[in-house]
Coordinates of C-alpha atoms and ligand atoms in Angstrom, one line a residue:
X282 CA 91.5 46.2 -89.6
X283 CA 95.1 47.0 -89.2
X284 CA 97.6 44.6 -87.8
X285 CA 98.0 45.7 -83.9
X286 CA 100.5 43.4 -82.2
X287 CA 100.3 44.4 -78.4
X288 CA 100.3 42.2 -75.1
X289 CA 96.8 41.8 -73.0
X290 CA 97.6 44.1 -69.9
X291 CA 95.6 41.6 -67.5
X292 CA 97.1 37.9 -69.3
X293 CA 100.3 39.4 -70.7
X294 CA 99.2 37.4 -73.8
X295 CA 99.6 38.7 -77.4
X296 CA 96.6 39.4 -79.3
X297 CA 95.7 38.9 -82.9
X298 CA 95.1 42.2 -83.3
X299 CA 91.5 41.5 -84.3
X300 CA 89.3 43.5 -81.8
X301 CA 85.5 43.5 -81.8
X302 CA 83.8 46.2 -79.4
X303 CA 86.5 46.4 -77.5
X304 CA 86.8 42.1 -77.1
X305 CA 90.4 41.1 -77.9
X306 CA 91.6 38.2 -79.5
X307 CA 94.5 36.3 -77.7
X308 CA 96.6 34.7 -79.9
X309 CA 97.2 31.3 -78.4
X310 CA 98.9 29.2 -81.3
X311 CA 98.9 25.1 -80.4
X312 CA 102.5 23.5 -79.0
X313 CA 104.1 22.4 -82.1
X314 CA 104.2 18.6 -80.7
X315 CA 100.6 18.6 -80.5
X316 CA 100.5 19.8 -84.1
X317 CA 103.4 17.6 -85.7
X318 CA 101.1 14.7 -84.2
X319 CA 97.9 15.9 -85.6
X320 CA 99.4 16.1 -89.5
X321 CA 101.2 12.5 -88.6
X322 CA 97.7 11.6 -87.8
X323 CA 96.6 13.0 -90.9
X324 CA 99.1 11.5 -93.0
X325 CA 98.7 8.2 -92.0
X326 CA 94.8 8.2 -92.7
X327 CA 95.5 8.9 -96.0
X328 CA 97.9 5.9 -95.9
X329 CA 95.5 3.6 -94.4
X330 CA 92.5 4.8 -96.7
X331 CA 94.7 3.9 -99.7
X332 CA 95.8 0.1 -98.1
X333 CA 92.4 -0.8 -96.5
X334 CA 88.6 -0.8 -97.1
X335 CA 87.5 2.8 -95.9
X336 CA 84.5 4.6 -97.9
X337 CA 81.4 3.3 -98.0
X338 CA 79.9 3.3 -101.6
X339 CA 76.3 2.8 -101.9
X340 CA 76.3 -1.0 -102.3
X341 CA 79.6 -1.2 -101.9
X342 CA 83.0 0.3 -100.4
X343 CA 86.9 1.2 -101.3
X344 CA 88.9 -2.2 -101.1
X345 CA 91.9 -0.9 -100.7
X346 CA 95.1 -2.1 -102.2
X347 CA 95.8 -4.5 -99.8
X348 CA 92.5 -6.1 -100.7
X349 CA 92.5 -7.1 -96.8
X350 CA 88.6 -8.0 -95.3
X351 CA 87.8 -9.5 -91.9
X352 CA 85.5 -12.1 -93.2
X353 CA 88.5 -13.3 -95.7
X354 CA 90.4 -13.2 -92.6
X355 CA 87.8 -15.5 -90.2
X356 CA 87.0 -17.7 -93.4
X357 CA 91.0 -18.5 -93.8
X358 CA 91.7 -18.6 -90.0
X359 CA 88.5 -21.0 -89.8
X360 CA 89.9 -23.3 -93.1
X361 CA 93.1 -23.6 -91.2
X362 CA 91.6 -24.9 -88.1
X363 CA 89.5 -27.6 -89.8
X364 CA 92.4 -28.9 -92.0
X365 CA 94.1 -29.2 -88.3
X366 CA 91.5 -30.7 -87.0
X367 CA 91.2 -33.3 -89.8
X368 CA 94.3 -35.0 -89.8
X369 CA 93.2 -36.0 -86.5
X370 CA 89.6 -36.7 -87.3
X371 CA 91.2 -39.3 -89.6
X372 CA 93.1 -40.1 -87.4
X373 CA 90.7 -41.7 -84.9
X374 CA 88.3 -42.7 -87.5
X375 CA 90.7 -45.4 -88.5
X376 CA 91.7 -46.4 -84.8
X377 CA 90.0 -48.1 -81.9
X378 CA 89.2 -46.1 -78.9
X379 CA 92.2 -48.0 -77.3
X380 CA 94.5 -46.9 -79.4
X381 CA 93.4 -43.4 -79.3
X382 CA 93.7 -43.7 -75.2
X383 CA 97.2 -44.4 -76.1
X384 CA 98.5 -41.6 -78.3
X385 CA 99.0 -38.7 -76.3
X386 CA 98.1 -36.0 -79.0
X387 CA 94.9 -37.9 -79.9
X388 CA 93.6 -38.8 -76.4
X389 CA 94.4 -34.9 -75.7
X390 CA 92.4 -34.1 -78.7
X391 CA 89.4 -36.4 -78.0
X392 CA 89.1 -34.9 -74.5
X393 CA 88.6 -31.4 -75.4
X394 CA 86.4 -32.8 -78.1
X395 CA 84.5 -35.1 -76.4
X396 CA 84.0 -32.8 -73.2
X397 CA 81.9 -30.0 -75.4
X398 CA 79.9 -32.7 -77.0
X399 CA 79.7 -34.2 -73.5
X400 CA 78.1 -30.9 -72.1
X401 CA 76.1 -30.6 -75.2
X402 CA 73.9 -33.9 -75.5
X403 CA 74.7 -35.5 -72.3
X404 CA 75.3 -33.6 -69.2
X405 CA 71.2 -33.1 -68.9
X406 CA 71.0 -36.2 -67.5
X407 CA 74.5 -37.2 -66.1
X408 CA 75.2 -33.8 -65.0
X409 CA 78.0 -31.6 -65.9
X410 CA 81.4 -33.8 -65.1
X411 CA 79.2 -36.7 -65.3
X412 CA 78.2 -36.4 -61.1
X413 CA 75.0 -38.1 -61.8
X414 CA 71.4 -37.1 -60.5
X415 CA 68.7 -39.5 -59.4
X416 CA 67.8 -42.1 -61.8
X417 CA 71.1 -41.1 -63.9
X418 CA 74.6 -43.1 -62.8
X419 CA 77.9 -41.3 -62.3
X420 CA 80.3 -41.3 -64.8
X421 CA 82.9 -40.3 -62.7
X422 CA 83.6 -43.0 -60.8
X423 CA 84.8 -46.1 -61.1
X424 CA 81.7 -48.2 -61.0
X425 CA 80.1 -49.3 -64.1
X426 CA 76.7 -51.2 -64.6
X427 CA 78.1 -52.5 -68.2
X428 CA 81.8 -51.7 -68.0
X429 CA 84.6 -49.4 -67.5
X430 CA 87.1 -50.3 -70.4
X431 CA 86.7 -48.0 -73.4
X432 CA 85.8 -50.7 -75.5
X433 CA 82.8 -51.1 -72.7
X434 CA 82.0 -47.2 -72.5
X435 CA 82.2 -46.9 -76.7
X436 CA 79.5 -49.6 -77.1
X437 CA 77.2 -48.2 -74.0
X438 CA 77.2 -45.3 -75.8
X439 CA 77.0 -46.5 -79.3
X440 CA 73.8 -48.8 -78.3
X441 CA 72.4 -47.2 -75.6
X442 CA 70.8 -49.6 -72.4
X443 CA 67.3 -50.3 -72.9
X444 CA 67.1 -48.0 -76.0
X445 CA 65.3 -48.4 -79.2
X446 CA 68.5 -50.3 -80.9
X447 CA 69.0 -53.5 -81.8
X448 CA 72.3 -54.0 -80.0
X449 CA 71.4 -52.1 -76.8
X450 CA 72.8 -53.2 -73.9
X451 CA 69.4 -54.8 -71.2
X452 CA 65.9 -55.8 -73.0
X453 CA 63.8 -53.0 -73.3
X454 CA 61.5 -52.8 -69.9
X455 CA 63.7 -55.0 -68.1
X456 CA 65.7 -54.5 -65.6
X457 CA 65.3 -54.4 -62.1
X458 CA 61.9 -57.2 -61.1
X459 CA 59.5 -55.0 -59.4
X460 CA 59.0 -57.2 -56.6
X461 CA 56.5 -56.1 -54.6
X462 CA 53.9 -55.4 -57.7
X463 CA 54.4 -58.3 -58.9
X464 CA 53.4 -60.2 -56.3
X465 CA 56.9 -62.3 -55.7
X466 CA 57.4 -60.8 -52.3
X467 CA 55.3 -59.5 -49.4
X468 CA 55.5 -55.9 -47.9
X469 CA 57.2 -57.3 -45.4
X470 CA 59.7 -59.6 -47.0
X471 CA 60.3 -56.0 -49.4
X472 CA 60.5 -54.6 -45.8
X473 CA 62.8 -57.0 -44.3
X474 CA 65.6 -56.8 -47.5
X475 CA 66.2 -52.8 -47.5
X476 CA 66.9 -53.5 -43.7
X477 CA 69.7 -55.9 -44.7
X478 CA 70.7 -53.7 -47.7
X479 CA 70.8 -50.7 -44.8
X480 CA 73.4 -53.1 -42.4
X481 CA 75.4 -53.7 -45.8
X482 CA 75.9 -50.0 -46.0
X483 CA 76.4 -49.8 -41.8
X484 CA 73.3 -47.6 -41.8
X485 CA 71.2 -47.9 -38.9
X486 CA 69.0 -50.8 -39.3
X487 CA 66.4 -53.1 -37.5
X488 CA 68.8 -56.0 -36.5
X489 CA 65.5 -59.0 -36.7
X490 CA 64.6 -57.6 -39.4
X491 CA 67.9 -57.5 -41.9
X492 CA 68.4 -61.1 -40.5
X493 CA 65.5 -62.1 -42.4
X494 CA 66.4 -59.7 -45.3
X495 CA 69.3 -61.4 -46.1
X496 CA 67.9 -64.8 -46.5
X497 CA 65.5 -62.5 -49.3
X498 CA 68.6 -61.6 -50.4
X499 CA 69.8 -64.7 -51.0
X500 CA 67.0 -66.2 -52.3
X501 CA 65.9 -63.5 -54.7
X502 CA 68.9 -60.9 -55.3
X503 CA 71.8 -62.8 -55.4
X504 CA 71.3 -64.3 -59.4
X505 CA 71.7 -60.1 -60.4
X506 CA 73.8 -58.4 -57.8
X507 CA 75.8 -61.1 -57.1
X508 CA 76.2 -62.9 -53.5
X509 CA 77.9 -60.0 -51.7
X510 CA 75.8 -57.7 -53.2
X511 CA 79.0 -56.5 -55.1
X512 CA 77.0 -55.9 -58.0
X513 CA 76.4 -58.0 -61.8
X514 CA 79.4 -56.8 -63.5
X515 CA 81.9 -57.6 -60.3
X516 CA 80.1 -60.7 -60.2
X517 CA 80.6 -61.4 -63.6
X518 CA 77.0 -61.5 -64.9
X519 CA 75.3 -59.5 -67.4
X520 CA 72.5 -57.5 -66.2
X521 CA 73.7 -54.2 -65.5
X522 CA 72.6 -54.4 -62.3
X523 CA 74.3 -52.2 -59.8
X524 CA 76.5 -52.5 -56.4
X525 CA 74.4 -52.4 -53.2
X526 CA 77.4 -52.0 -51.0
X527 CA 79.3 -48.9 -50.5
X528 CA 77.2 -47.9 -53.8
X529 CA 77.2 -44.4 -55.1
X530 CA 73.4 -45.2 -55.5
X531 CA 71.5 -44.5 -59.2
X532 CA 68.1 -44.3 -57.9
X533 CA 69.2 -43.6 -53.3
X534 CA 70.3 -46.0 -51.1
X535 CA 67.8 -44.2 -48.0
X536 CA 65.2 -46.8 -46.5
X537 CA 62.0 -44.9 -48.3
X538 CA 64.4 -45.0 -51.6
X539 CA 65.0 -48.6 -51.4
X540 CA 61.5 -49.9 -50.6
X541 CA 60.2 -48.1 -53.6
X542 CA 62.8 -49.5 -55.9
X543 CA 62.3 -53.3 -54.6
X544 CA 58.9 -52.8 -54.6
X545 CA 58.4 -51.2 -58.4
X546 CA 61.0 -52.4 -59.9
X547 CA 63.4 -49.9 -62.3
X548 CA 64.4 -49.7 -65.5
X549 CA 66.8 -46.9 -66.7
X550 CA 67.3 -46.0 -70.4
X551 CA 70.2 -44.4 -71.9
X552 CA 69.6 -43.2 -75.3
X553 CA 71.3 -45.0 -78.2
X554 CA 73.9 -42.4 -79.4
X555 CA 74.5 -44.1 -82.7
X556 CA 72.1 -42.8 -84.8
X557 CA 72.4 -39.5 -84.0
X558 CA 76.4 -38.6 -83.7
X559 CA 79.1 -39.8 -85.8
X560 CA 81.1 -42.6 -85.0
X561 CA 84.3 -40.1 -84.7
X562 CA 82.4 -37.9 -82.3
X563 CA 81.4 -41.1 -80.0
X564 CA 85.0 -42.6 -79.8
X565 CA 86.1 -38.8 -78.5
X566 CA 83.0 -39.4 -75.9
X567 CA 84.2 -42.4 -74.7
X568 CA 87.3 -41.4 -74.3
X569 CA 86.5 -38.3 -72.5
X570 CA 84.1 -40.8 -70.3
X571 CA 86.6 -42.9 -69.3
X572 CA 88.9 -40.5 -68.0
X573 CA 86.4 -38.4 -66.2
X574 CA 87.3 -40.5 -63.1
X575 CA 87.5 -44.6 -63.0
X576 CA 88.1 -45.6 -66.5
X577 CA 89.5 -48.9 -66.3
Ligands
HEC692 C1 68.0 -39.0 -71.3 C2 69.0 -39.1 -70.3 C3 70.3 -39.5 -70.7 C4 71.2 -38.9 -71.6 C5 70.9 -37.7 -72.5 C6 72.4 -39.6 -71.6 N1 72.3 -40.7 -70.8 FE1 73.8 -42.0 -70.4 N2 72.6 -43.0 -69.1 C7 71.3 -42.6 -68.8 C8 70.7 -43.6 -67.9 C9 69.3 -43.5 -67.3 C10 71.7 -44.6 -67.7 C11 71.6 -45.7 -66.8 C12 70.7 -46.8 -67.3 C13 70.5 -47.8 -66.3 O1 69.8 -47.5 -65.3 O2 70.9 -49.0 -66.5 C14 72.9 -44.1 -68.5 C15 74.0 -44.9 -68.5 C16 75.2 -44.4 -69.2 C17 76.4 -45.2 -69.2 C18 76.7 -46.5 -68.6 C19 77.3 -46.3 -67.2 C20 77.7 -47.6 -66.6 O3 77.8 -47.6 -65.4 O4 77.9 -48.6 -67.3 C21 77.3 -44.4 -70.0 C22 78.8 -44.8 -70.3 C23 76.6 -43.3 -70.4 N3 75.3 -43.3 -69.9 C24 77.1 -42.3 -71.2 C25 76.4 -41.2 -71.7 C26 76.9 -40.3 -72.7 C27 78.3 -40.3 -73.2 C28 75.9 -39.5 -73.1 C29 75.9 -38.4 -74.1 C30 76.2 -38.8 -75.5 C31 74.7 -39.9 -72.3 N4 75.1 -41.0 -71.5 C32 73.5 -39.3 -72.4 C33 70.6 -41.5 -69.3 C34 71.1 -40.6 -70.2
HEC693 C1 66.7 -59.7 -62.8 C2 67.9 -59.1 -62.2 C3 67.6 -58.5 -60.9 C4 67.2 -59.0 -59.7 C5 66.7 -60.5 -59.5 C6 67.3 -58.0 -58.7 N1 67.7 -56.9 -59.2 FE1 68.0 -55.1 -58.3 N2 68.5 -54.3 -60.0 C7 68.6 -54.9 -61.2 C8 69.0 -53.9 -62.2 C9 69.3 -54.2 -63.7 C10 69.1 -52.7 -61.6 C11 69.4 -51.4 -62.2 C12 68.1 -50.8 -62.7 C13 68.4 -49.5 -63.4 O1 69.5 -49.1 -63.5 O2 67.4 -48.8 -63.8 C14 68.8 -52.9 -60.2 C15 68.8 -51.9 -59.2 C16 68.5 -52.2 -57.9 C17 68.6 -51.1 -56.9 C18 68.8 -49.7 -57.1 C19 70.2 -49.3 -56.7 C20 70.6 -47.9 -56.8 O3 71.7 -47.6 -57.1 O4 69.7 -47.0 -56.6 C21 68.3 -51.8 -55.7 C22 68.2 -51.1 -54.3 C23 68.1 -53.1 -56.0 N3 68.3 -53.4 -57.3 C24 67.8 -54.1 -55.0 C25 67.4 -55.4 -55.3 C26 67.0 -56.4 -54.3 C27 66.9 -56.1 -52.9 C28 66.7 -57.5 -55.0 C29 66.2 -58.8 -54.5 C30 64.9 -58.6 -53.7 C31 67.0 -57.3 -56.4 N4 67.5 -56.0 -56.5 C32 66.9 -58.2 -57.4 C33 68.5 -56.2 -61.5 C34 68.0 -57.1 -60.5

């Protein structure tokens, strides 16, 4: 076909000169950026196949010189982080939890620590934050059934309360006398006590009737809660047994709540932690539990 250079009458457009049945062909070359870019593009592929792995080869693939991979990459950024982490690992391995409360880059350390293996193994039962449910205490508060110093929070969770351990913190089975099925007090008398209990908390209460609770009270109660009802630990004995005034209640502190507790008797267990985490891992839990909210 011979070269025809003419314009399109209709698009003013050159053609090719390449006509087929009377179809022309417009020649409509690419802007010169857009092609300077593509052979840039070009270029640098070949550049990048050269420096990093690119073809896949059966089994295996082209290295590159760089001899760059991703998992090299995650396995060195991973060796890094653990050789940080273990210079404080050893760290608190060789201090007491007090100490650790003290240094600033530990204690910040053991608190993000501590609060993923917090949610991990213990916020099933004391809730996420350590808010408590029923039958599970609050952590975040100030009021402790065996003790709010870390010393206090380490062993709790070292031995547990009630747990299969020999060191464990209540006797297994006992802890609060189960009054009524026992036989030690009547319906009534059980009656008569959550009434006072109720006037501790300035809940609406049968006045006759909490007058004769508290002589209950002080007859049965007072040698665990204490004789304001302030609870064992304020009252410097060691039962673990809990506040009954202004309490942020374990089991409910609602008239139907407190019959059946004085009437059946409770006995929470907290697992004994020992056995199953490292002692490194409990000292962060402790100190994450004692700053959640009352550590003392
Ligand atoms: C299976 C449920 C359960 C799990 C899991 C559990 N706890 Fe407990 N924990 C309890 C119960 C129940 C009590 C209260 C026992 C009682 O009634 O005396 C308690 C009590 C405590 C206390 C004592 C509070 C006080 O007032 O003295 C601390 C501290 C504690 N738990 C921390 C933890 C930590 C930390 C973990 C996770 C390693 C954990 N618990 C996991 C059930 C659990
Ligand atoms: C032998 C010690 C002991 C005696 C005596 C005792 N308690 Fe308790 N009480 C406990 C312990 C320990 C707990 C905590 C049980 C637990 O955590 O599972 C408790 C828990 C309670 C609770 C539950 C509080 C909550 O937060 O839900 C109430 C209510 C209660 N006691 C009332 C009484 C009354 C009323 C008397 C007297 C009639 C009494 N207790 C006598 C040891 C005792």
């Amino acid at each position: 076909m011979a070269r025809n250079i003419e314009k399109d009458a209709l698009s003013g457009v050159e053609t090719t000169g390449h006509e087929w049945d009377g179809l022309k062909e417009l020649n409509n070359p690419l802007p010169k950026w857009w092609l300077y870019i593509f052979y840039v593009c070009i270029a640098w592929s070949i550049v990048y196949y050269v420096l990093y792995p690119a073809w896949p080869l059966g089994k295996t693939y082209t290295k590159g010189l760089l001899g760059w991979s991703m998992r090299q990459e995650i396995a060195d950024n991973m060796a890094a982080a653990k050789a940080g982490q273990a210079k404080y690992l050893t760290a608190i391995a060789a201090k007491s939890v007090d100490e650790i409360q003290k240094d600033k880059d530990l204690l910040s350390f053991a608190m993000a620590g501590g609060r993923s293996v917090f949610n991990e193994n213990c916020a099933a039962c004391h809730g996420a934050g350590g808010q408590g449910a029923k039958g599970y205490p609050t952590l975040a508060d100030d009021v402790w059934l065996w003790g709010g110093t870390t010393a206090d929070i380490y062993k709790t969770i070292q031995h547990g309360i009630r747990a299969d351990d020999g060191d464990t913190r209540a006797t297994v089975g006992v802890g609060m006398t189960a009054f009524g099925k026992d036989g030690i007090l009547t319906k009534e008398q059980v009656d008569q006590v959550s009434d006072y209990i109720l006037s501790l908390n300035k809940k609406p209460a049968d006045a006759a009737k909490a007058a004769a609770g508290a002589k209950v009270f002080e007859e049965n109660c007072v040698a665990c809660h204490g004789d304001k009802a302030q609870g064992s630990l304020a009252a410097g004995i060691d039962v673990g047994a809990p506040p009954l005034v202004q309490a942020n209640w374990i089991y409910g502190g609602d008239k139907a709540t407190l019959v059946e507790t004085i009437a059946n008797g409770r006995a929470g267990v907290m697992p004994a932690w020992a056995k199953r985490l490292d002692d490194t891992t409990i000292k962060q839990l402790a100190v994450y539990v004692h700053n959640l909210g009352g550590g003392k």
